[in-house]
Short mmCIF file of C-alpha atoms (C1' of nucleotides) in Angstrom, two decimals:
data_model
loop_
_atom_site.label_atom_id
_atom_site.label_comp_id
_atom_site.label_asym_id
_atom_site.label_seq_id
_atom_site.Cartn_x
_atom_site.Cartn_y
_atom_site.Cartn_z
CA MET C 700 0.26 0.04 -0.28
CA ARG C 701 1.35 3.01 -1.18
CA PRO C 702 1.91 5.37 2.10
CA PHE C 703 -0.33 8.30 2.49
CA LEU C 704 1.26 11.53 2.16
CA PHE C 705 -0.12 15.69 2.30
CA ASN C 706 0.97 17.51 -0.31
CA GLU C 707 4.11 19.59 0.73
CA LYS C 708 2.21 22.53 1.08
CA ILE C 709 -0.93 21.54 2.76
CA LYS C 710 1.44 19.81 5.17
CA GLU C 711 3.09 23.00 5.99
CA LYS C 712 0.33 25.11 5.94
CA ILE C 713 -1.15 22.36 8.76
CA GLN C 714 1.84 22.46 10.87
CA ALA C 715 2.30 26.26 10.58
CA ASN C 716 -1.65 26.68 11.92
CA LEU C 717 -1.94 24.63 13.96
CA LEU C 718 0.89 25.64 16.03
CA ARG C 719 -0.04 29.48 15.40
CA TRP C 720 -3.54 28.01 17.60
CA PHE C 721 -1.26 26.03 19.83
CA LYS C 722 0.85 29.25 21.11
CA GLU C 723 -3.03 31.19 21.83
CA ASN C 724 -4.98 28.55 23.36
CA GLN C 725 -2.66 25.99 24.82
CA ARG C 726 -4.10 24.63 28.01
CA ASP C 727 -2.28 25.34 30.77
CA LEU C 728 -1.37 21.73 32.23
CA PRO C 729 0.91 20.87 35.52
CA TRP C 730 3.04 19.01 33.45
CA ARG C 731 3.78 21.21 31.47
CA LYS C 732 5.74 22.73 33.33
CA THR C 733 8.56 20.52 33.28
CA LYS C 734 10.92 18.54 31.09
CA ASP C 735 11.92 16.00 33.54
CA PRO C 736 11.36 12.57 31.84
CA TYR C 737 10.32 10.74 35.16
CA ALA C 738 7.47 14.04 35.62
CA ILE C 739 6.52 13.19 31.93
CA TRP C 740 6.43 9.63 32.15
CA ILE C 741 3.64 9.56 34.92
CA SER C 742 1.64 12.29 33.71
CA GLU C 743 1.29 9.31 30.42
CA VAL C 744 1.07 6.68 32.55
CA MET C 745 -1.96 8.60 34.59
CA LEU C 746 -3.44 10.26 31.01
CA GLN C 747 -4.83 6.27 29.78
CA GLN C 748 -7.61 6.94 29.70
CA THR C 749 -7.83 9.00 32.00
CA GLN C 750 -9.24 12.89 31.45
CA VAL C 751 -6.93 15.70 32.38
CA GLN C 752 -9.05 16.93 35.07
CA THR C 753 -9.51 14.01 37.08
CA VAL C 754 -5.44 12.99 36.62
CA ILE C 755 -4.64 16.24 38.02
CA PRO C 756 -4.61 15.56 41.05
CA TYR C 757 -3.27 12.78 41.13
CA TYR C 758 -0.79 14.06 39.71
CA GLN C 759 0.18 16.51 42.18
CA ARG C 760 -0.23 14.05 45.10
CA PHE C 761 2.38 10.88 42.97
CA LEU C 762 5.20 14.11 42.41
CA ASN C 763 4.52 14.85 46.30
CA ILE C 764 5.15 11.21 47.47
CA PHE C 765 7.60 10.27 44.66
CA PRO C 766 9.24 12.99 43.47
CA ASP C 767 12.18 10.98 41.48
CA LEU C 768 12.75 7.49 40.15
CA ARG C 769 14.61 6.05 42.81
CA SER C 770 12.12 7.33 44.94
CA LEU C 771 9.17 5.31 43.44
CA ALA C 772 11.65 2.49 42.58
CA LYS C 773 12.44 2.03 46.35
CA ALA C 774 8.03 1.98 47.78
CA PRO C 775 6.76 -0.77 48.79
CA LEU C 776 3.89 -1.54 46.09
CA SER C 777 0.94 -1.07 48.32
CA LYS C 778 2.17 2.53 48.99
CA VAL C 779 2.23 3.05 45.28
CA LEU C 780 -1.26 1.32 45.10
CA LYS C 781 -2.78 3.35 48.09
CA VAL C 782 -1.58 6.96 46.44
CA TRP C 783 -3.12 5.08 43.38
CA GLU C 784 -6.16 4.28 44.87
CA GLY C 785 -9.44 5.81 42.86
CA LEU C 786 -7.37 6.42 39.59
CA GLY C 787 -8.47 3.13 37.93
CA TYR C 788 -7.06 0.60 35.97
CA TYR C 789 -5.18 -0.35 39.22
CA SER C 790 -2.62 -2.78 36.39
CA ARG C 791 -0.72 0.98 35.86
CA ALA C 792 -0.21 1.76 39.63
CA ARG C 793 2.29 -1.92 39.61
CA ASN C 794 3.39 -1.54 36.39
CA LEU C 795 4.74 2.20 36.79
CA HIS C 796 6.22 0.33 39.87
CA GLN C 797 7.73 -2.02 37.92
CA ALA C 798 9.00 -0.49 35.09
CA SER C 799 10.41 2.18 37.70
CA GLN C 800 13.17 -0.88 38.93
CA ILE C 801 14.24 -1.84 35.82
CA VAL C 802 15.19 1.67 35.00
CA LEU C 803 16.95 1.86 37.97
CA ASN C 804 18.46 -0.84 36.60
CA ASN C 805 18.88 -0.60 34.20
CA PHE C 806 18.86 2.73 32.42
CA ASN C 807 21.28 3.91 35.66
CA GLY C 808 18.00 5.56 37.13
CA ARG C 809 17.35 7.38 33.70
CA ILE C 810 14.19 7.60 31.51
CA PRO C 811 15.71 5.57 28.12
CA ASP C 812 15.63 8.12 25.55
CA ARG C 813 14.95 5.56 22.80
CA LEU C 814 11.36 3.54 21.09
CA GLU C 815 12.59 0.11 21.45
CA ASP C 816 13.72 0.71 25.51
CA LEU C 817 10.53 2.82 26.12
CA LEU C 818 8.33 -0.33 24.58
CA ARG C 819 9.93 -2.84 26.74
CA LEU C 820 8.84 -1.48 29.97
CA PRO C 821 5.36 -2.68 31.40
CA GLY C 822 2.51 -0.42 30.93
CA VAL C 823 4.23 1.76 27.89
CA GLY C 824 2.68 1.00 24.90
CA LYS C 825 3.30 2.72 21.03
CA SER C 826 1.44 6.45 22.05
CA THR C 827 2.06 6.64 25.59
CA ALA C 828 6.79 5.75 24.29
CA GLY C 829 5.89 8.51 21.35
CA ALA C 830 4.13 11.38 23.65
CA ILE C 831 7.72 10.69 26.44
CA LEU C 832 9.64 10.48 23.51
CA SER C 833 8.13 13.44 22.24
CA ILE C 834 7.67 15.08 25.00
CA ALA C 835 10.33 15.26 27.27
CA PHE C 836 12.98 15.01 24.61
CA ASN C 837 11.98 16.65 22.10
CA LYS C 838 12.42 13.68 19.47
CA LYS C 839 10.19 13.41 16.38
CA ALA C 840 7.54 10.29 17.52
CA PRO C 841 3.91 10.12 16.83
CA ILE C 842 1.39 10.17 19.46
CA LEU C 843 -1.97 8.37 18.48
CA ASP C 844 -4.28 8.85 21.62
CA GLY C 845 -8.03 9.20 21.14
CA ASN C 846 -7.73 12.89 20.49
CA VAL C 847 -5.12 12.70 17.85
CA LYS C 848 -7.11 9.98 16.35
CA ARG C 849 -9.87 11.69 15.72
CA VAL C 850 -8.43 14.52 15.09
CA LEU C 851 -6.56 12.87 11.59
CA SER C 852 -9.35 10.67 11.27
CA ARG C 853 -11.47 14.21 10.20
CA LEU C 854 -8.66 15.54 8.68
CA ILE C 855 -8.30 13.00 5.57
CA ALA C 856 -12.60 11.89 5.98
CA PHE C 857 -11.26 8.56 7.65
CA SER C 858 -14.31 6.88 7.93
CA ASN C 859 -15.06 4.15 10.39
CA ASP C 860 -15.08 1.77 7.58
CA GLN C 861 -12.01 2.79 6.36
CA ARG C 862 -10.41 2.30 9.52
CA LYS C 863 -12.04 -1.49 10.36
CA GLU C 864 -10.55 -2.54 7.25
CA ARG C 865 -7.19 -0.98 7.09
CA GLY C 866 -6.83 -0.55 10.38
CA GLU C 867 -4.61 2.35 12.11
CA ASN C 868 -1.70 2.52 10.58
CA LEU C 869 -2.34 5.09 8.57
CA LEU C 870 -2.66 7.25 11.18
CA TRP C 871 -0.05 6.02 12.64
CA GLN C 872 1.71 7.08 9.40
CA ILE C 873 -0.03 10.36 9.65
CA SER C 874 0.86 11.03 12.96
CA GLN C 875 4.19 10.60 11.99
CA SER C 876 4.61 12.33 8.87
CA LEU C 877 2.60 15.79 10.13
CA ILE C 878 6.02 16.34 12.79
CA PRO C 879 7.36 19.16 12.16
CA LYS C 880 11.31 19.90 12.43
CA GLY C 881 12.48 20.57 16.37
CA VAL C 882 9.42 21.15 17.78
CA ALA C 883 8.08 17.51 18.23
CA ARG C 884 7.59 18.04 21.71
CA THR C 885 4.99 21.88 21.11
CA PHE C 886 3.37 20.10 18.32
CA ASN C 887 2.48 16.33 19.43
CA GLN C 888 0.56 18.83 22.39
CA ALA C 889 -0.68 21.16 19.66
CA LEU C 890 -3.05 18.20 18.19
CA MET C 891 -3.99 16.73 21.62
CA ASP C 892 -5.21 20.26 22.27
CA LEU C 893 -6.95 20.63 19.21
CA GLY C 894 -9.09 17.32 19.75
CA SER C 895 -10.04 17.97 23.59
CA MET C 896 -10.73 21.22 23.07
CA ILE C 897 -12.19 22.07 19.25
CA CYS C 898 -12.36 18.81 17.44
CA THR C 899 -14.28 17.31 20.40
CA PRO C 900 -16.09 14.07 19.89
CA ARG C 901 -19.74 14.80 19.27
CA HIS C 902 -20.41 19.00 18.87
CA PRO C 903 -16.48 19.53 16.99
CA ASN C 904 -16.10 23.54 17.25
CA CYS C 905 -15.16 23.49 13.43
CA GLN C 906 -15.72 27.87 12.70
CA ASP C 907 -12.80 28.16 15.95
CA CYS C 908 -10.41 25.57 14.03
CA PRO C 909 -7.47 26.58 12.61
CA LEU C 910 -7.96 23.63 10.55
CA MET C 911 -11.06 23.79 8.95
CA LYS C 912 -10.29 25.34 5.90
CA LEU C 913 -8.28 22.47 5.30
CA CYS C 914 -10.17 19.86 6.84
CA GLN C 915 -12.16 16.78 4.59
CA GLY C 916 -14.25 16.02 7.63
CA PHE C 917 -15.10 19.57 7.78
CA GLY C 918 -15.77 19.43 3.65
CA SER C 919 -17.85 16.63 4.10
CA GLY C 920 -20.37 18.59 6.07
CA LYS C 921 -20.31 15.81 8.77
CA PRO C 922 -17.41 15.78 11.16
CA GLU C 923 -19.59 14.11 13.99
CA SER C 924 -19.91 10.72 11.76
CA TYR C 925 -15.35 10.33 11.89
CA THR C 926 -15.60 9.01 15.73
CA PRO C 927 -15.73 5.33 15.94
CA SER C 928 -18.96 3.67 16.43
CA SER C 929 -19.10 1.85 19.19
CA PHE C 930 -21.46 -0.88 19.74
CA ARG C 931 -21.73 -1.27 22.98
CA LYS C 932 -22.93 -4.33 24.77
CA ARG C 933 -25.23 -4.15 27.10
CA ILE C 934 -23.62 -4.80 30.32
CA PRO C 935 -24.97 -7.31 33.08
CA HIS C 936 -25.53 -6.41 36.27
CA PHE C 937 -24.00 -8.81 38.96
CA PHE C 938 -25.10 -8.47 42.61
CA GLY C 939 -23.79 -9.36 46.15
CA ILE C 940 -23.44 -9.39 49.66
CA ALA C 941 -20.21 -8.43 51.62
CA ALA C 942 -19.88 -8.11 54.76
CA ILE C 943 -18.25 -5.78 57.96
CA ILE C 944 -17.00 -8.17 59.98
CA GLN C 945 -16.04 -6.01 63.63
CA LYS C 946 -14.35 -7.80 66.40
CA ASN C 947 -13.58 -5.34 69.54
CA GLU C 948 -11.76 -2.21 67.18
CA LYS C 949 -10.90 -4.34 63.82
CA VAL C 950 -12.50 -5.33 60.90
CA LEU C 951 -11.62 -8.06 58.89
CA LEU C 952 -9.82 -7.15 55.26
CA ILE C 953 -8.92 -9.50 52.63
CA GLN C 954 -6.30 -8.71 49.48
CA ARG C 955 -7.34 -9.76 45.72
CA PRO C 956 -4.37 -11.27 44.43
CA PRO C 957 -2.00 -9.77 42.98
CA GLU C 958 -3.07 -9.53 38.85
CA GLY C 959 -6.41 -8.84 37.19
CA PHE C 960 -9.25 -7.21 38.01
CA LEU C 961 -8.53 -4.66 41.29
CA GLY C 962 -5.30 -6.47 41.63
CA GLY C 963 -3.76 -6.37 45.18
CA LEU C 964 -6.32 -3.95 46.79
CA TRP C 965 -7.92 -5.27 49.73
CA GLU C 966 -11.66 -5.50 50.47
CA PHE C 967 -14.55 -6.50 52.65
CA PRO C 968 -15.59 -10.56 51.82
CA ASN C 969 -17.91 -10.46 49.58
CA TRP C 970 -19.48 -12.70 47.32
CA ARG C 971 -21.52 -12.70 44.32
CA ILE C 972 -25.35 -14.08 45.04
CA GLY C 973 -27.65 -14.71 42.48
CA ARG C 974 -30.54 -11.41 41.71
CA ASN C 975 -33.58 -13.07 43.70
CA GLU C 976 -32.33 -14.66 46.62
CA ARG C 977 -33.67 -13.66 49.21
CA ARG C 978 -32.35 -14.32 53.29
CA LEU C 979 -29.22 -12.59 52.77
CA SER C 980 -28.17 -12.47 55.98
CA VAL C 981 -28.40 -16.20 56.34
CA ARG C 982 -26.69 -16.84 53.30
CA LEU C 983 -23.96 -13.92 54.59
CA ARG C 984 -23.22 -15.59 57.71
CA ASN C 985 -22.83 -19.13 55.86
CA LYS C 986 -20.92 -18.16 54.04
CA ILE C 987 -18.37 -16.40 56.49
CA LYS C 988 -18.45 -20.12 58.59
CA GLU C 989 -17.99 -21.59 54.84
CA GLU C 990 -14.65 -19.79 53.91
CA PHE C 991 -13.35 -17.96 56.73
CA GLY C 992 -14.47 -20.86 59.96
CA ILE C 993 -15.94 -17.96 61.63
CA GLU C 994 -18.51 -17.36 63.17
CA VAL C 995 -20.43 -14.45 63.31
CA ILE C 996 -23.95 -12.16 64.54
CA VAL C 997 -25.51 -11.06 60.95
CA LYS C 998 -27.29 -7.43 62.67
CA ASN C 999 -28.19 -4.62 60.36
CA ASP C 1000 -28.17 -3.70 56.80
CA LEU C 1001 -26.05 -1.35 55.87
CA GLY C 1002 -27.97 -0.74 52.12
CA PRO C 1003 -27.09 -1.49 49.08
CA PHE C 1004 -23.90 0.51 47.09
CA SER C 1005 -23.36 0.50 43.89
CA GLN C 1006 -20.39 0.98 41.42
CA ALA C 1007 -20.77 0.29 37.33
CA TYR C 1008 -17.62 -0.79 35.52
CA SER C 1009 -16.35 -0.92 32.17
CA HIS C 1010 -17.59 -4.24 31.76
CA PHE C 1011 -20.90 -4.83 34.51
CA ARG C 1012 -22.03 -3.21 37.15
CA LEU C 1013 -22.42 -4.11 41.04
CA THR C 1014 -24.85 -3.80 43.47
CA LEU C 1015 -23.53 -4.76 46.61
CA GLN C 1016 -25.22 -5.53 49.85
CA VAL C 1017 -24.02 -4.81 52.72
CA PHE C 1018 -24.47 -5.96 56.15
CA SER C 1019 -22.58 -5.36 59.80
CA CYS C 1020 -21.86 -8.15 61.63
CA GLU C 1021 -20.59 -9.45 64.82
CA TYR C 1022 -17.63 -11.38 65.55
CA LEU C 1023 -18.79 -14.56 67.70
CA HIS C 1024 -15.75 -16.82 68.31
CA GLY C 1025 -13.30 -18.94 64.81
CA ASN C 1026 -10.01 -18.54 63.16
CA GLY C 1027 -9.30 -18.27 59.18
CA MET C 1028 -8.02 -16.16 56.00
CA GLY C 1029 -7.81 -12.59 56.14
CA ARG C 1030 -6.64 -10.13 58.24
CA TRP C 1031 -7.94 -8.10 61.17
CA ILE C 1032 -7.77 -4.50 60.62
CA SER C 1033 -7.64 -1.44 62.78
CA ILE C 1034 -10.16 0.35 62.16
CA LYS C 1035 -8.02 3.88 62.74
CA LYS C 1036 -5.70 2.26 60.33
CA LEU C 1037 -8.19 1.04 57.42
CA ASP C 1038 -7.61 4.80 55.10
CA GLN C 1039 -3.79 3.12 54.49
CA PHE C 1040 -4.89 0.11 52.37
CA PRO C 1041 -5.62 0.45 49.10
CA MET C 1042 -9.17 -0.50 47.73
CA SER C 1043 -10.89 -0.13 44.88
CA ARG C 1044 -14.44 2.72 45.24
CA ILE C 1045 -16.91 1.07 46.47
CA HIS C 1046 -14.97 -0.92 49.13
CA ARG C 1047 -13.79 2.60 50.29
CA GLU C 1048 -17.07 3.81 50.89
CA LEU C 1049 -18.08 0.91 53.01
CA SER C 1050 -14.55 1.97 55.13
CA ARG C 1051 -16.43 4.72 55.48
CA VAL C 1052 -19.69 4.17 57.00
CA ILE C 1053 -18.33 2.11 60.30
"C1'" DA R 176 -9.13 -8.84 16.24
"C1'" DA R 177 -11.56 -8.82 20.52
"C1'" DT R 178 -11.85 -8.20 25.59
"C1'" DC R 179 -10.20 -7.23 29.99
"C1'" DC R 180 -8.93 -3.75 33.08
"C1'" DG R 181 -12.00 1.60 36.84
"C1'" DG R 182 -13.20 5.71 37.34
"C1'" DG R 183 -15.49 9.48 36.12
"C1'" DG R 184 -16.71 14.16 33.70
"C1'" DA R 185 -19.70 15.81 30.26
"C1'" DC R 186 -23.86 15.64 28.41
"C1'" DG G 750 -29.23 6.62 31.63
"C1'" DT G 751 -24.52 7.25 27.27
"C1'" DC G 752 -20.35 8.00 25.39
"C1'" DC G 753 -15.71 8.61 25.88
"C1'" DC G 754 -11.64 9.47 28.02
"C1'" DA G 755 -3.11 11.67 26.78
"C1'" DG G 756 -3.89 3.09 26.13
"C1'" DG G 757 -1.91 -1.25 27.42
"C1'" DA G 758 -1.78 -6.12 28.24
"C1'" DT G 759 -3.33 -10.19 26.67
"C1'" DT G 760 -5.52 -13.77 24.20
#
DNA sequence: AATCCGGGGAC
DNA sequence: GTCCCAGGATT
């Protein structure tokens, strides 16, 4: 297949218009105040599938606690997960932690500035590597995040059907080919800002776009149609029961396995149940006895707690329980220290109602 | 090529 | 409620 190339004049116009626009309109973001590759790496990982406004407080806090690569590499994973708590996609925190140790050991603590080295770090894919190379090192490396995909797709009127047939290689090529010499850092950030501020998914503000006259999506009259159509499957709704088991001033927590869903996070004992199950408190007491070997009295129904995940919805019916006797797995945690343990959102909410 | 992996902002 | 976010890893 012939590589896609803009006419040289068009390309220069795109570059000039975008850079001019960026100079006046760029967002003021905390990670733009630094050129520290470590800090930029942190920001890029946090920004994976996560909106800028959500990331900002996490980024500030993370860098206060782990100001440099060594401090991150030397920290226990549980502490990293704790700082990450609430941000989601916790494998990012695990990968970041592991990658920081690789960088410390194999690269003398310096974030590598070669694509092949970056791609070997867990949690760094092509787009994050491109962002680090361009933003931290001003190298001519392409990025292709959600914003840039949309901007470039509209720019060349790359339809969803074409995207399905041809994949995204074309968009990568264009992203690469557009970068002007010497200003990769600025240009890539300009592409992202355009995508988030002007070339938005549903109602792009074409009238304010510096690329309007050069944009084939605008020319087509239907710039909204170039966002990938997602046939969202109906997500299942799961139900469960959870127990806050108190013994003196402590409660029973279990830690999830280190990999997979919410890996490494702590939670209150909980079990899936059917949608229409009854006698939940009896069910819960039996479960606790079977799995933990602990006898309890189920006391209060603390009500339902719900959380929507990407692929399912969960509603937990929560009961407070009084410990009687027995011993098993799990860990008794002082209620005062619950805040120190990384938890997913719904379990953090439970910890607040004790 | 599909699917898993969180949580939240915007509408 | 829906859509989507500065994606990566796994299968």
